[in-house]
Amino acid sequence: ETGLITLDPGYGNTGACTSAITFIDGEKGILRYRGYPIEQLAKSSSFIEVAWLLIFGKLPNQAELDVFRERLTRNAPLHESFKHHFEGFLVDSPPMAILSAMVNTIACFPSQNECDGSDEECFAEDAARLISKVRTIAAYSYRRAMGLPFNYPDPKLSYVANFLHMMFSMPYDQHVADPEVVDALNLILLLHADHEQNCSTSTVRTVGSSQANLYASCAAAVGALWGPLHGGANVAVLEMLEKIHKGGISAADALKLAKDHTSGFRLMGFGHRVYKNFDPRAKILKQSADKVLAQLGVKDPLLDVARQLEEMALKDSYFVERKLYPNVDFYSGIIMRAIGIPTNMFTVLFAIGRMPGWIAQWREQNEDPKRRIARPRQIYTGPNVTDYVPIEQRK
Ligand code: SDX
C-alpha cells in the first residue's frame, strides 16, 4: 500500500537520499568523512581542514586552506546593527533560540554575493561567512547573558582561539587560550562536523529542498538540534551525571529508571538510531577526556560517575540486548565543562561543529540536477468521508 522506498536525491516522496559526504556503518561503529576514517582525522586534522573536506570533497592543499582561513577571518565580524538584535533578548534567553534567530538574521544583511551554491567562489564565501559568524554569534550571546561587553574577533587568532577570545577576554585581560584547550575544542568541533542524515541534517535538506537559502535552512537545523533527544543530549547528560553525583539517585537507580519505560527517564548519552555498536566519536572523546582533564589539572568527579555508569550499563542485559552504547554526547560535555564552556552553551558548540556538515549537505542537494522538493507521504488513519452537520444538529 505504501509502495517501495526508492532512493531519491531530493528526498521526493521518500525518507531516504543519496549522499557522498559521510559514511556510517552502525553495526561496526565506522564513521568516515569523504572516505577518511574519523580516527585518522581526529588524530591528524583540524576542524577547519575537515570543514573544507566535507564541503568541497577533498583535503585542501596549503593555498586552498590559506584562502579559506582568510575568508573565515574576514567574515568573523558581525554588522554593527546585529548588536541591536542581541539587546532585544532577555539576558536568560536560551542560547539556541538566539542562535537560530541570528543565523536567519545573517540573511538580512547584504552579502558580498548572493548565490545558490552554483558559483564555487560565491558559495565558498557564503560557507565561510556562516561558519565564521556562527562562532561570533555564539560568543556574543554568552557575553550578553553575562552582561559583559562584546569582544571583537581578533584577526591574528585561529578559529578556535578566536572563539575563546570572544567568549572570555575581559577589557583589562585578553584571554590567551591554553593550547590544550584549543586542541580539545578543535577535536570536539571536528567530531561533530557531520553525521549523515541525522534529524537536524535532514531538516537542512528538507528546508533547502524548497530552494530556501543556506541561512534559513541552517537556522531550521539549529531548532532541530536543540531537542534533548538530539543535540540537547550533551546538556542532559551533565544534568543526569550531576544528579547521580549529588546523590539524587544512584547509578544503579539511574539504570533501573532507564529500563522502566513508565519512568520517562532515559540514560542520556546512550543509544543511537544507527550505531548498534560503540559510537566511534564516543571512544575518541572518552580517551580525550582523560588527557584533557589531566593536562588542565582538572579533577571532575562526573567523569568517574560516567565511567561507572558506562561499565554497569555495558554489563546489563537490557542495554546489551538493545545494543545501547555511549554516543557522542556521553563524554563531550565533561570535556567542554573542563575547558570552561558553560553548560547552556554545549548544544551551541554542537551547532558550531555541525555547521560545515549542514552546509555540505545543503549544497550537495542543491547541486543535484534531479533534486525535488521534499514531500514525504503518510498512511492516513483518520475518518472516512463524512457529511457536514449544521451546528444546530450537533450534540
Ligand atoms: C545525537 O542521528 C544521529 O546521527 C544523531 C547524532 C548526530 O551526530 O547527529 O549522533 C547526535 O543525537 C546522539 C543521540 C543523543 N541522544 C541521546 O543520547 C538521548 C538518549 N538516547 C535515546 O533517546 C535514543 O537512544 C535515541 C533518541 C538516540 C535513539 O532513539 P531510537 O533509535 O528511536 O531508539 P528507540 O527509542 O527505538 O529505542 C529502542 C529501545 C527502546 O526500548 P524497547 O521499546 O525496545 O523496549 O531502546 C530503548 C528504548 O526505550 N532505549 C533506551 C535508550 N535509548 C533507547 N532506553 C534507555 N535509555 C536510552 N538512552
Coordinates of C-alpha atoms and ligand atoms in Angstrom, one line a residue:
E1 CA 0.0 0.0 0.0
T2 CA 2.8 2.4 0.8
G3 CA 4.9 1.4 -2.2
L4 CA 8.6 0.7 -2.2
I5 CA 11.0 3.2 -0.7
T6 CA 13.1 4.4 -3.6
L7 CA 16.4 6.3 -3.2
D8 CA 15.7 9.9 -4.3
P9 CA 18.4 12.6 -4.2
G10 CA 15.9 15.3 -3.3
Y11 CA 14.0 13.2 -0.8
G12 CA 10.9 13.5 -3.0
N13 CA 8.3 11.2 -1.5
T14 CA 10.7 9.1 0.4
G15 CA 12.7 9.4 3.6
A16 CA 16.0 8.4 2.0
C17 CA 18.5 10.2 -0.1
T18 CA 21.8 9.6 -1.8
S19 CA 24.9 11.3 -0.5
A20 CA 28.7 11.1 -1.0
I21 CA 29.7 13.1 2.1
T22 CA 29.6 10.8 5.2
F23 CA 29.6 7.1 5.6
I24 CA 28.4 5.3 8.7
D25 CA 28.4 1.5 9.4
G26 CA 26.2 1.3 12.5
E27 CA 26.9 -2.3 13.2
K28 CA 30.7 -2.0 13.0
G29 CA 30.9 1.5 14.5
I30 CA 32.5 3.0 11.5
L31 CA 32.4 6.8 10.6
R32 CA 34.2 8.3 7.6
Y33 CA 34.1 11.9 6.2
R34 CA 34.5 11.7 2.4
G35 CA 36.1 8.3 2.9
Y36 CA 38.6 9.4 5.6
P37 CA 38.2 7.4 8.9
I38 CA 37.2 9.6 11.8
E39 CA 40.1 8.2 13.9
Q40 CA 42.7 9.5 11.4
L41 CA 41.0 12.9 11.1
A42 CA 40.8 13.2 14.8
K43 CA 44.5 12.4 15.2
S44 CA 45.9 14.5 12.3
S45 CA 43.4 17.1 11.0
S46 CA 41.7 20.2 12.3
F47 CA 38.1 21.5 12.4
I48 CA 38.8 24.0 9.6
E49 CA 40.5 21.4 7.4
V50 CA 37.7 19.0 7.9
A51 CA 35.1 21.7 7.2
W52 CA 36.8 22.2 3.8
L53 CA 36.9 18.4 3.2
L54 CA 33.2 18.0 3.9
I55 CA 32.1 21.0 1.8
F56 CA 34.5 20.7 -1.2
G57 CA 35.0 17.0 -1.2
K58 CA 38.8 16.8 -0.7
L59 CA 41.5 17.7 1.7
P60 CA 42.7 21.2 0.9
N61 CA 46.2 22.0 -0.3
Q62 CA 48.0 24.7 1.6
A63 CA 46.9 27.5 -0.8
E64 CA 43.2 26.4 -0.5
L65 CA 43.5 26.2 3.3
D66 CA 45.1 29.7 3.4
V67 CA 42.3 31.2 1.3
F68 CA 39.7 29.5 3.4
R69 CA 41.3 30.8 6.6
E70 CA 41.4 34.3 5.1
R71 CA 37.7 34.1 4.3
L72 CA 36.9 33.0 7.8
T73 CA 38.9 35.8 9.3
R74 CA 37.4 38.4 7.0
N75 CA 33.8 37.2 7.8
A76 CA 34.2 36.9 11.6
P77 CA 32.8 40.4 12.5
L78 CA 29.1 41.0 12.6
H79 CA 27.4 44.0 11.0
E80 CA 27.1 46.6 13.8
S81 CA 23.3 46.5 13.6
F82 CA 23.4 42.9 14.8
K83 CA 24.1 44.2 18.3
H84 CA 20.6 45.8 18.5
H85 CA 19.1 42.4 17.9
F86 CA 21.1 41.0 20.8
E87 CA 19.8 43.8 23.0
G88 CA 16.2 42.6 22.3
F89 CA 16.7 39.3 24.0
L90 CA 16.2 38.8 27.8
V91 CA 19.5 38.0 29.5
D92 CA 18.3 34.5 30.3
S93 CA 17.1 33.7 26.7
P94 CA 18.1 30.2 25.6
P95 CA 21.3 30.5 23.6
M96 CA 19.9 28.0 21.0
A97 CA 16.9 30.3 20.4
I98 CA 19.3 33.3 19.9
L99 CA 21.5 31.2 17.6
S100 CA 18.6 30.1 15.4
A101 CA 17.2 33.6 15.2
M102 CA 20.6 35.2 14.4
V103 CA 21.7 32.6 11.8
N104 CA 18.5 33.6 10.0
T105 CA 19.3 37.3 10.5
I106 CA 22.6 36.9 8.6
A107 CA 20.3 36.8 5.5
C108 CA 19.1 40.3 6.4
F109 CA 22.5 41.8 5.8
P110 CA 23.9 42.5 2.4
S111 CA 26.2 39.6 1.5
Q112 CA 29.2 40.4 -0.8
N113 CA 27.4 37.9 -3.0
E114 CA 24.0 36.2 -3.3
C115 CA 24.4 32.6 -4.5
D116 CA 22.5 29.4 -4.7
G117 CA 25.6 27.3 -4.3
S118 CA 26.2 27.1 -8.1
D119 CA 29.2 29.5 -8.3
E120 CA 32.2 28.0 -6.5
E121 CA 33.7 31.4 -5.5
C122 CA 30.4 32.8 -4.4
F123 CA 29.4 29.7 -2.5
A124 CA 32.8 29.4 -0.7
E125 CA 32.4 32.9 0.5
D126 CA 28.9 32.2 1.9
A127 CA 30.1 29.0 3.5
A128 CA 32.9 30.8 5.2
R129 CA 30.6 33.6 6.2
L130 CA 28.3 31.2 8.0
I131 CA 31.0 29.0 9.6
S132 CA 32.7 32.2 10.9
K133 CA 29.8 34.2 12.0
V134 CA 28.1 31.4 13.9
R135 CA 31.1 31.4 16.3
T136 CA 30.8 35.2 16.8
I137 CA 27.1 35.0 17.3
A138 CA 27.6 32.2 19.9
A139 CA 30.2 34.2 21.8
Y140 CA 28.1 37.4 21.7
S141 CA 25.1 35.5 23.1
Y142 CA 27.2 34.4 26.0
R143 CA 28.6 37.9 26.6
R144 CA 25.1 39.3 26.5
A145 CA 23.8 36.8 29.0
M146 CA 26.8 37.6 31.4
G147 CA 26.2 41.4 31.0
L148 CA 29.7 41.7 29.6
P149 CA 30.9 43.9 26.6
F150 CA 31.2 42.1 23.3
N151 CA 34.8 41.2 22.2
Y152 CA 35.5 41.9 18.5
P153 CA 37.1 39.0 16.7
D154 CA 40.9 39.1 16.6
P155 CA 42.2 38.5 13.1
K156 CA 45.5 37.2 14.4
L157 CA 43.9 34.3 16.2
S158 CA 43.0 30.8 14.8
Y159 CA 39.3 29.8 14.5
V160 CA 39.0 28.2 18.0
A161 CA 41.4 30.6 19.8
N162 CA 39.3 33.5 18.4
F163 CA 36.1 32.0 19.7
L164 CA 37.7 31.6 23.2
H165 CA 38.9 35.2 23.0
M166 CA 35.4 36.4 22.1
M167 CA 34.0 34.3 24.9
F168 CA 36.4 35.0 27.7
S169 CA 38.6 38.1 27.1
M170 CA 38.0 41.0 29.5
P171 CA 38.7 44.7 28.8
Y172 CA 41.6 44.5 31.2
D173 CA 42.8 41.0 30.3
Q174 CA 43.0 39.5 26.8
H175 CA 42.2 35.8 27.0
V176 CA 45.2 33.7 25.9
A177 CA 43.8 30.2 25.2
D178 CA 45.8 27.3 26.6
P179 CA 46.9 25.2 23.5
E180 CA 45.5 22.1 25.2
V181 CA 42.1 23.8 25.4
V182 CA 42.3 24.8 21.7
D183 CA 43.2 21.3 20.7
A184 CA 40.4 19.8 22.8
L185 CA 37.8 22.2 21.3
N186 CA 39.1 21.6 17.8
L187 CA 38.6 17.9 18.4
I188 CA 35.1 18.3 19.7
L189 CA 34.1 20.5 16.7
L190 CA 35.7 18.1 14.2
L191 CA 33.9 15.1 15.7
H192 CA 30.6 16.9 15.4
A193 CA 31.2 18.2 11.9
D194 CA 28.8 15.8 10.0
H195 CA 26.9 12.7 10.6
E196 CA 24.9 11.6 7.6
Q197 CA 21.1 12.1 7.6
N198 CA 20.5 12.8 11.3
C199 CA 17.5 14.8 12.5
S200 CA 19.0 18.3 12.0
T201 CA 20.7 17.5 8.8
S202 CA 17.5 16.0 7.4
T203 CA 15.9 19.3 8.4
V204 CA 18.5 21.3 6.3
R205 CA 17.8 19.1 3.3
T206 CA 14.0 19.3 3.8
V207 CA 14.0 23.1 4.1
G208 CA 16.7 23.5 1.4
S209 CA 14.7 21.4 -1.0
S210 CA 12.2 24.2 -1.3
Q211 CA 15.2 26.3 -2.5
A212 CA 15.2 28.3 0.7
N213 CA 18.6 30.0 1.2
L214 CA 21.5 28.5 3.2
Y215 CA 20.9 30.6 6.3
A216 CA 17.2 29.8 6.6
S217 CA 18.0 26.1 6.1
C218 CA 20.7 26.0 8.8
A219 CA 18.6 28.2 11.1
A220 CA 15.9 25.5 11.0
A221 CA 18.5 22.8 11.7
V222 CA 19.6 24.7 14.9
G223 CA 16.0 24.2 16.1
A224 CA 16.0 20.5 15.3
L225 CA 19.4 20.1 17.1
W226 CA 18.1 21.8 20.2
G227 CA 15.9 18.8 21.2
P228 CA 17.2 16.7 24.2
L229 CA 17.0 13.5 22.1
H230 CA 19.4 15.1 19.6
G231 CA 22.0 17.8 20.2
G232 CA 20.4 18.8 23.5
A233 CA 21.5 15.4 24.9
N234 CA 25.0 16.8 25.9
V235 CA 23.4 19.1 28.4
A236 CA 21.0 16.4 29.6
V237 CA 24.0 14.0 30.2
L238 CA 25.6 16.5 32.5
E239 CA 22.4 17.1 34.4
M240 CA 22.0 13.3 34.8
L241 CA 25.6 12.8 36.0
E242 CA 25.2 15.8 38.4
K243 CA 22.0 14.2 39.8
I244 CA 23.8 10.9 40.4
H245 CA 26.9 12.6 41.8
K246 CA 24.9 14.8 44.2
G247 CA 23.1 11.7 45.5
G248 CA 19.8 12.5 43.9
I249 CA 19.9 9.0 42.5
S250 CA 22.5 6.2 42.5
A251 CA 24.0 4.9 39.2
A252 CA 22.1 1.7 39.8
D253 CA 18.8 3.7 40.3
A254 CA 19.5 5.5 37.0
L255 CA 19.8 2.2 35.2
K256 CA 16.7 0.9 36.8
L257 CA 14.7 4.1 35.8
A258 CA 16.1 3.9 32.3
K259 CA 14.8 0.3 32.0
D260 CA 11.4 1.2 33.2
H261 CA 9.6 2.7 30.2
T262 CA 6.9 4.2 32.5
S263 CA 9.6 6.4 34.2
G264 CA 10.1 8.6 31.2
F265 CA 13.8 8.5 32.2
R266 CA 16.4 7.7 29.6
L267 CA 20.1 7.1 30.0
M268 CA 21.2 10.3 28.3
G269 CA 24.2 10.0 26.0
F270 CA 23.4 6.3 25.4
G271 CA 21.8 4.7 22.4
H272 CA 21.7 5.7 18.8
R273 CA 19.3 5.1 15.8
V274 CA 22.2 4.0 13.6
Y275 CA 25.1 2.8 15.8
K276 CA 24.4 -0.6 17.3
N277 CA 28.0 -0.7 18.5
F278 CA 30.2 1.9 20.1
D279 CA 29.8 5.4 18.5
P280 CA 33.4 5.9 17.3
R281 CA 33.3 9.5 18.4
A282 CA 32.4 8.5 22.0
K283 CA 35.5 6.2 22.0
I284 CA 37.7 9.1 20.9
L285 CA 36.2 11.5 23.4
K286 CA 36.4 9.1 26.2
Q287 CA 40.2 8.8 25.6
S288 CA 40.5 12.6 25.2
A289 CA 38.6 13.3 28.4
D290 CA 41.3 11.7 30.4
K291 CA 44.1 13.5 28.6
V292 CA 42.4 17.0 28.6
L293 CA 41.5 16.8 32.3
A294 CA 45.0 15.6 33.3
Q295 CA 46.6 18.4 31.1
L296 CA 44.4 21.0 32.6
G297 CA 44.8 19.6 36.1
V298 CA 41.0 19.3 36.4
K299 CA 39.6 16.6 38.6
D300 CA 35.9 16.1 37.7
P301 CA 34.0 13.5 39.7
L302 CA 31.4 13.4 36.9
L303 CA 34.0 11.6 34.8
D304 CA 34.2 8.9 37.4
V305 CA 30.4 8.7 37.5
A306 CA 30.2 8.5 33.7
R307 CA 32.7 5.7 33.6
Q308 CA 30.9 3.8 36.4
L309 CA 27.6 4.2 34.6
E310 CA 29.1 3.0 31.3
E311 CA 30.7 0.0 32.9
M312 CA 27.4 -1.0 34.6
A313 CA 25.3 -0.4 31.5
L314 CA 27.6 -2.5 29.3
K315 CA 27.1 -5.4 31.6
D316 CA 23.3 -5.0 31.8
S317 CA 21.3 -7.3 29.6
Y318 CA 18.7 -4.5 28.9
F319 CA 21.3 -2.4 27.3
V320 CA 23.2 -5.2 25.7
E321 CA 20.1 -6.8 24.1
R322 CA 19.1 -3.4 22.7
K323 CA 22.7 -2.6 21.6
L324 CA 22.7 0.6 23.6
Y325 CA 26.2 2.1 23.8
P326 CA 27.6 5.5 24.7
N327 CA 27.1 8.1 21.9
V328 CA 28.9 11.3 21.0
D329 CA 27.1 13.2 23.8
F330 CA 28.2 10.9 26.7
Y331 CA 31.7 12.4 27.2
S332 CA 31.6 15.6 25.2
G333 CA 30.0 17.6 28.0
I334 CA 32.7 16.6 30.5
I335 CA 35.4 17.9 28.2
M336 CA 33.5 21.2 27.5
R337 CA 33.0 21.7 31.2
A338 CA 36.7 21.2 31.9
I339 CA 37.6 23.8 29.3
G340 CA 35.2 26.3 30.8
I341 CA 32.3 26.2 28.4
P342 CA 29.1 27.0 30.3
T343 CA 26.6 24.1 30.2
N344 CA 23.9 26.0 28.5
M345 CA 26.3 26.6 25.6
F346 CA 27.1 22.9 25.0
T347 CA 24.5 22.4 22.3
V348 CA 25.6 25.7 20.7
L349 CA 29.1 24.2 20.4
F350 CA 27.5 21.2 18.8
A351 CA 25.8 23.5 16.2
I352 CA 29.1 25.3 15.5
G353 CA 30.7 21.9 14.9
R354 CA 27.9 20.7 12.7
M355 CA 27.7 23.8 10.6
P356 CA 30.1 22.5 7.9
G357 CA 28.1 19.3 7.6
W358 CA 24.9 21.2 7.2
I359 CA 26.4 23.4 4.5
A360 CA 27.9 20.5 2.6
Q361 CA 24.6 18.6 2.7
W362 CA 22.6 21.6 1.6
R363 CA 25.0 22.2 -1.3
E364 CA 25.1 18.5 -2.3
Q365 CA 21.3 18.5 -2.6
N366 CA 21.2 21.9 -4.3
E367 CA 23.7 20.8 -6.9
D368 CA 21.8 17.7 -7.9
P369 CA 20.0 18.3 -11.2
K370 CA 17.4 15.7 -10.2
R371 CA 16.7 17.5 -6.9
R372 CA 13.0 17.8 -5.9
I373 CA 11.1 19.4 -3.1
A374 CA 10.8 17.1 -0.1
R375 CA 7.3 15.8 0.1
P376 CA 7.1 12.8 2.4
R377 CA 3.8 10.9 2.2
Q378 CA 1.7 9.4 5.0
I379 CA -0.6 6.4 5.9
Y380 CA -3.9 8.0 6.5
T381 CA -5.7 6.8 9.7
G382 CA -8.4 9.4 10.0
P383 CA -12.3 9.0 9.4
N384 CA -13.8 8.0 6.1
V385 CA -15.7 10.6 4.0
T386 CA -18.3 12.3 6.3
D387 CA -21.1 14.8 5.5
Y388 CA -21.3 18.3 7.1
V389 CA -23.7 18.7 10.0
P390 CA -25.2 22.1 10.7
I391 CA -24.4 23.4 14.2
E392 CA -28.0 23.2 15.5
Q393 CA -28.0 19.4 14.7
R394 CA -24.7 18.7 16.5
K395 CA -24.8 17.1 20.0
Ligands
SDX1 C1 22.8 12.5 18.6 O1 21.1 10.6 14.3 C2 22.4 11.0 14.6 O2 23.3 10.7 14.0 C3 22.4 11.8 15.9 C4 23.8 12.3 16.4 C5 24.5 13.2 15.4 O3 25.7 13.2 15.4 O4 23.7 13.9 14.7 O5 24.6 11.1 16.5 C6 23.8 13.0 17.7 O6 21.6 13.0 18.6 C7 23.1 11.4 19.5 C8 21.9 10.9 20.4 C9 21.8 11.8 21.6 N1 20.6 11.5 22.3 C10 20.6 10.9 23.5 O7 21.6 10.4 24.0 C11 19.3 10.7 24.2 C12 19.2 9.3 24.8 N2 19.1 8.4 23.6 C13 17.8 7.9 23.3 O8 16.7 8.8 23.4 C14 17.8 7.1 22.0 O9 18.7 6.2 22.1 C15 17.9 7.9 20.7 C16 17.0 9.0 20.5 C17 19.3 8.4 20.5 C18 17.7 6.9 19.5 O10 16.4 6.6 19.6 P1 15.8 5.4 18.8 O11 16.7 4.8 17.8 O12 14.4 5.9 18.3 O13 15.7 4.3 19.9 P2 14.3 3.7 20.3 O14 13.6 4.7 21.0 O15 13.7 3.0 19.1 O16 14.9 2.6 21.4 C19 14.9 1.2 21.1 C20 14.8 0.6 22.5 C21 13.5 1.1 23.3 O17 13.2 0.1 24.2 P3 12.1 -1.1 23.7 O18 10.9 -0.3 23.2 O19 12.8 -1.9 22.6 O20 11.8 -1.9 25.0 O21 15.9 1.0 23.3 C22 15.4 1.8 24.4 C23 14.0 2.3 24.0 O22 13.3 2.5 25.2 N3 16.3 3.0 24.5 C24 16.8 3.4 25.7 C25 17.7 4.5 25.4 N4 17.7 4.6 24.0 C26 16.9 3.6 23.5 N5 16.4 3.1 27.0 C27 17.1 3.8 27.9 N6 18.0 4.8 27.7 C28 18.3 5.2 26.4 N7 19.1 6.2 26.2

